[in-house]
Short mmCIF file of C-alpha atoms in Angstrom, two decimals:
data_model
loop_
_atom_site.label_atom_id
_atom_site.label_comp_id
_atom_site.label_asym_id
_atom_site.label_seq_id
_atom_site.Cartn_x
_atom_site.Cartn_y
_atom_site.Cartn_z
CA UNK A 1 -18.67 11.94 -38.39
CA UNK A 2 -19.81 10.71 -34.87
CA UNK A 3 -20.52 6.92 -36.24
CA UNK A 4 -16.54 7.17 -37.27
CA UNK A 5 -15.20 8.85 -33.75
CA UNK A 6 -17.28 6.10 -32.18
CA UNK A 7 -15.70 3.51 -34.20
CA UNK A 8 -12.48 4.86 -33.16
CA UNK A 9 -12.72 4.59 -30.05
CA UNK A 10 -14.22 1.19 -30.16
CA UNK A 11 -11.03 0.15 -31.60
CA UNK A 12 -9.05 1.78 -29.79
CA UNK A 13 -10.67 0.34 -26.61
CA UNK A 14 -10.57 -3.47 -27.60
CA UNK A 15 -6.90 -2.57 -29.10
CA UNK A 16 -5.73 -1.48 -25.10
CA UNK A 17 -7.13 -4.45 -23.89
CA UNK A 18 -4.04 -6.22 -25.30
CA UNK A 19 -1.68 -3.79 -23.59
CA UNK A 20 -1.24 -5.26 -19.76
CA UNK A 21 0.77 -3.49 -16.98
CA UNK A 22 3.09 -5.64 -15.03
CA UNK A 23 1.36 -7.70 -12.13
CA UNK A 24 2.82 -6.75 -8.91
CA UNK A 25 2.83 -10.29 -8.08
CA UNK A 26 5.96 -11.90 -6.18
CA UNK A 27 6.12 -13.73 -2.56
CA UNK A 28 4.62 -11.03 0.01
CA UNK A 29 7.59 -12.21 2.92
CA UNK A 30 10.61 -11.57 0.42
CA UNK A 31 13.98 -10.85 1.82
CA UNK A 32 13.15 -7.35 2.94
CA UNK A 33 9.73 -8.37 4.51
CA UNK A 34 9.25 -6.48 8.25
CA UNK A 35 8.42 -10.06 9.48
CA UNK A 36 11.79 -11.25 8.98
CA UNK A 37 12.84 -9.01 11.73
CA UNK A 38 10.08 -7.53 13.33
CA UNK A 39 6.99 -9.22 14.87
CA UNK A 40 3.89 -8.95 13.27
CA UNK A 41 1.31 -10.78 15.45
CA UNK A 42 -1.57 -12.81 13.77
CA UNK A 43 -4.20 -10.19 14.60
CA UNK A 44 -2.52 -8.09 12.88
CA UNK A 45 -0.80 -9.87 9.99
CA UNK A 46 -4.58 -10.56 9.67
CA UNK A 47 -5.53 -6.58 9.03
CA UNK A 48 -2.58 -5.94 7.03
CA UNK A 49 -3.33 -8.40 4.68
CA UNK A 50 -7.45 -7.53 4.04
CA UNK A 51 -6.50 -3.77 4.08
CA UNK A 52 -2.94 -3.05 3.22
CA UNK A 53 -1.05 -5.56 1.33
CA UNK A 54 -2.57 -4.89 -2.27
CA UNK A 55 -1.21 -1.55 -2.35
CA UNK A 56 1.74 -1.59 -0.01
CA UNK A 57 3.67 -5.06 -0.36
CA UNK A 58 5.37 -6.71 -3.91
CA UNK A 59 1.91 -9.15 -3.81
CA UNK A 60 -1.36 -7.93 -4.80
CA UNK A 61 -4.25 -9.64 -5.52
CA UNK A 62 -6.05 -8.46 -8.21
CA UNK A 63 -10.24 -8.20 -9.07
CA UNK A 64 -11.78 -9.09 -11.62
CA UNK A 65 -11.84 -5.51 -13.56
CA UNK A 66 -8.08 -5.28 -12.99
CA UNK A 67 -7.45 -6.96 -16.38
CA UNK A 68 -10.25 -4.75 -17.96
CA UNK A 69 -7.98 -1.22 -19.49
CA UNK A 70 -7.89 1.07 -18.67
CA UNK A 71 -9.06 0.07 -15.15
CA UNK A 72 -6.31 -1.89 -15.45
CA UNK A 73 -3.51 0.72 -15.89
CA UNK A 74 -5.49 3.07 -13.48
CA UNK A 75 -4.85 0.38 -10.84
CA UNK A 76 -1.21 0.10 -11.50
CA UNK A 77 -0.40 3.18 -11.40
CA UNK A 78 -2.43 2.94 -7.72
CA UNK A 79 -0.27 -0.09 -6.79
CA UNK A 80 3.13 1.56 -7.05
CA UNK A 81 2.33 4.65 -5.32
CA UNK A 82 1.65 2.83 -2.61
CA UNK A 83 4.64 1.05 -2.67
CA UNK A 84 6.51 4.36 -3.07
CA UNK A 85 4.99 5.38 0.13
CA UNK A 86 5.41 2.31 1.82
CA UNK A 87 6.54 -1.60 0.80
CA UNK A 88 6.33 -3.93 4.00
CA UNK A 89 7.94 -6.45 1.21
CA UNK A 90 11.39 -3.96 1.07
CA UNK A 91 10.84 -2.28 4.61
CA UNK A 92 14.26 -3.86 5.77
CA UNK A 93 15.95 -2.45 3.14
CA UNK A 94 14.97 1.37 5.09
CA UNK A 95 17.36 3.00 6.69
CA UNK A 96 16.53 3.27 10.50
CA UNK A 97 15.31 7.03 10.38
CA UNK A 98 13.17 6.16 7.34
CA UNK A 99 11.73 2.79 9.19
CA UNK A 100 10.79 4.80 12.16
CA UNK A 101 9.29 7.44 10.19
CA UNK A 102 7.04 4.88 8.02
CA UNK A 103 6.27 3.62 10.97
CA UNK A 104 4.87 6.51 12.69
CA UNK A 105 3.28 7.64 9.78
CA UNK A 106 1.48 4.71 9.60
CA UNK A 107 0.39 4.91 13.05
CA UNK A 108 -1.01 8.46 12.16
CA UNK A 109 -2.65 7.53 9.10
CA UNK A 110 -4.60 4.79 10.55
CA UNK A 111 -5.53 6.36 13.53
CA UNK A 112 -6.72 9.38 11.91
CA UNK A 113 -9.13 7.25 9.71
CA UNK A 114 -6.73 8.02 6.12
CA UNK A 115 -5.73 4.41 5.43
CA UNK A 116 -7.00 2.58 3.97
CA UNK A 117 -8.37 5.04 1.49
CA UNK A 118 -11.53 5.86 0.83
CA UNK A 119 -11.81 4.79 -2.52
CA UNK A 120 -10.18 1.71 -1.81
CA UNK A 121 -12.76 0.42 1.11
CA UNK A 122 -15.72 1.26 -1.48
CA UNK A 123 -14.89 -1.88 -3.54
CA UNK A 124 -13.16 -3.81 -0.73
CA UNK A 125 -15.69 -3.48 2.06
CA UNK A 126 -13.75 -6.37 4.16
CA UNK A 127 -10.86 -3.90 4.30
CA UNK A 128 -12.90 -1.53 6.26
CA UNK A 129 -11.16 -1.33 9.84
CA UNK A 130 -13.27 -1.22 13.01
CA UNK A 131 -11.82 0.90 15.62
CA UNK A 132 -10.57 -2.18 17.02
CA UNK A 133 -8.75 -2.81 14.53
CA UNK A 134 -7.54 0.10 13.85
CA UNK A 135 -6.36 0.36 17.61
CA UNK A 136 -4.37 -2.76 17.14
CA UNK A 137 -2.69 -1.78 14.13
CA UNK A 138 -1.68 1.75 15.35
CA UNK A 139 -0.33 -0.05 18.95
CA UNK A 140 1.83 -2.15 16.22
CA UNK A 141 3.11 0.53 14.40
CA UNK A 142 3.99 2.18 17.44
CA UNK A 143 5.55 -0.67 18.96
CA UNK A 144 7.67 -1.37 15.91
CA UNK A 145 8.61 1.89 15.87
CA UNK A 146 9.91 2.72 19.71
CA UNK A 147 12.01 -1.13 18.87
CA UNK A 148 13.69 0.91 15.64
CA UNK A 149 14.42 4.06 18.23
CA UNK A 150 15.98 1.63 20.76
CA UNK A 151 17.70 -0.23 18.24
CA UNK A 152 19.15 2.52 16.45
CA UNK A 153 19.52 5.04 19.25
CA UNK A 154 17.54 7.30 17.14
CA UNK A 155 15.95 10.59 18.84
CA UNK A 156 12.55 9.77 20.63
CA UNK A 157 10.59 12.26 18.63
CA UNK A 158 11.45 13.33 15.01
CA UNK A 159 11.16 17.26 14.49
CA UNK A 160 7.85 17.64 12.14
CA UNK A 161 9.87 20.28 10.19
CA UNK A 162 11.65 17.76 8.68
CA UNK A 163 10.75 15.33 6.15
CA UNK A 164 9.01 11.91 6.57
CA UNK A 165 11.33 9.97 4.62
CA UNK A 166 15.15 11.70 4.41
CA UNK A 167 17.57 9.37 5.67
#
């Protein structure tokens, strides 16, 4: 009885290796890309791509156990999280409220040590930020954001008892 559940699930795990999730794979400074209106220095256009641009832009590049299932699928599902949360690819296409609001988010998250994740930086060591960097990106952020307030004449300071991303 084992010898046939293990046969099953043999098959079953060369059959899923057939099944492939949609590569999240298309030019990283599309339309919507924050570069087309914002500036994104060098420095950190640098960080952004080792530490942010696999999970939160429309180009990812993918390891080696990507195309292994269901590592695969696991990693997909990953991807467009992040790009729920935040796509620099579509950020144009925010609303001004919701820009700003990414924007300071980000600028929290990085400062506070929560991006990139944890379990991200333990395959990709190079997207490990030093406080440096991390300093840089969270001065960007913030930057990017006051320009949206100014732009928009948007209050200075969003109440925290409303959501990150209503419009």
């Amino acid at each position: 009885m084992i010898k046939k559940i293990a046969y099953i699930l043999l098959a079953l795990l060369v059959i899923i290796q057939f099944i492939r999730p949609a590569r999240n794979s298309s030019e990283i400074e599309a339309a919507n890309f924050i570069g087309k209106k914002y500036a994104v220095p060098e420095n950190v256009g640098g960080i952004l791509r080792k530490a942010c641009y696999d999970c939160h832009s429309n180009s990812t590049v993918y390891p080696w156990y990507a195309y292994i299932q269901p590592v695969g699928f696991w990693l997909d599902d990953h991807v467009n999280e992040g790009k729920k949360e935040l796509n620099f690819s579509d950020f144009l296409s925010y609303s001004p409220k919701k820009a700003r609001n990414k924007m300071d988010k980000v600028a929290e998250e990085v400062k506070e040590g929560g991006m990139p994740l944890d379990r991200y930086t333990w395959l990709h060591t190079n997207a490990k930020l030093t406080q440096d960097e991390r300093g840089q990106l969270t001065t960007w952020a913030d930057d990017i954001s006051k320009q949206i307030v100014t732009e928009n004449n948007l209050p200075a300071v969003e109440p925290k008892s409303q959501e990150q991303d209503k419009d």
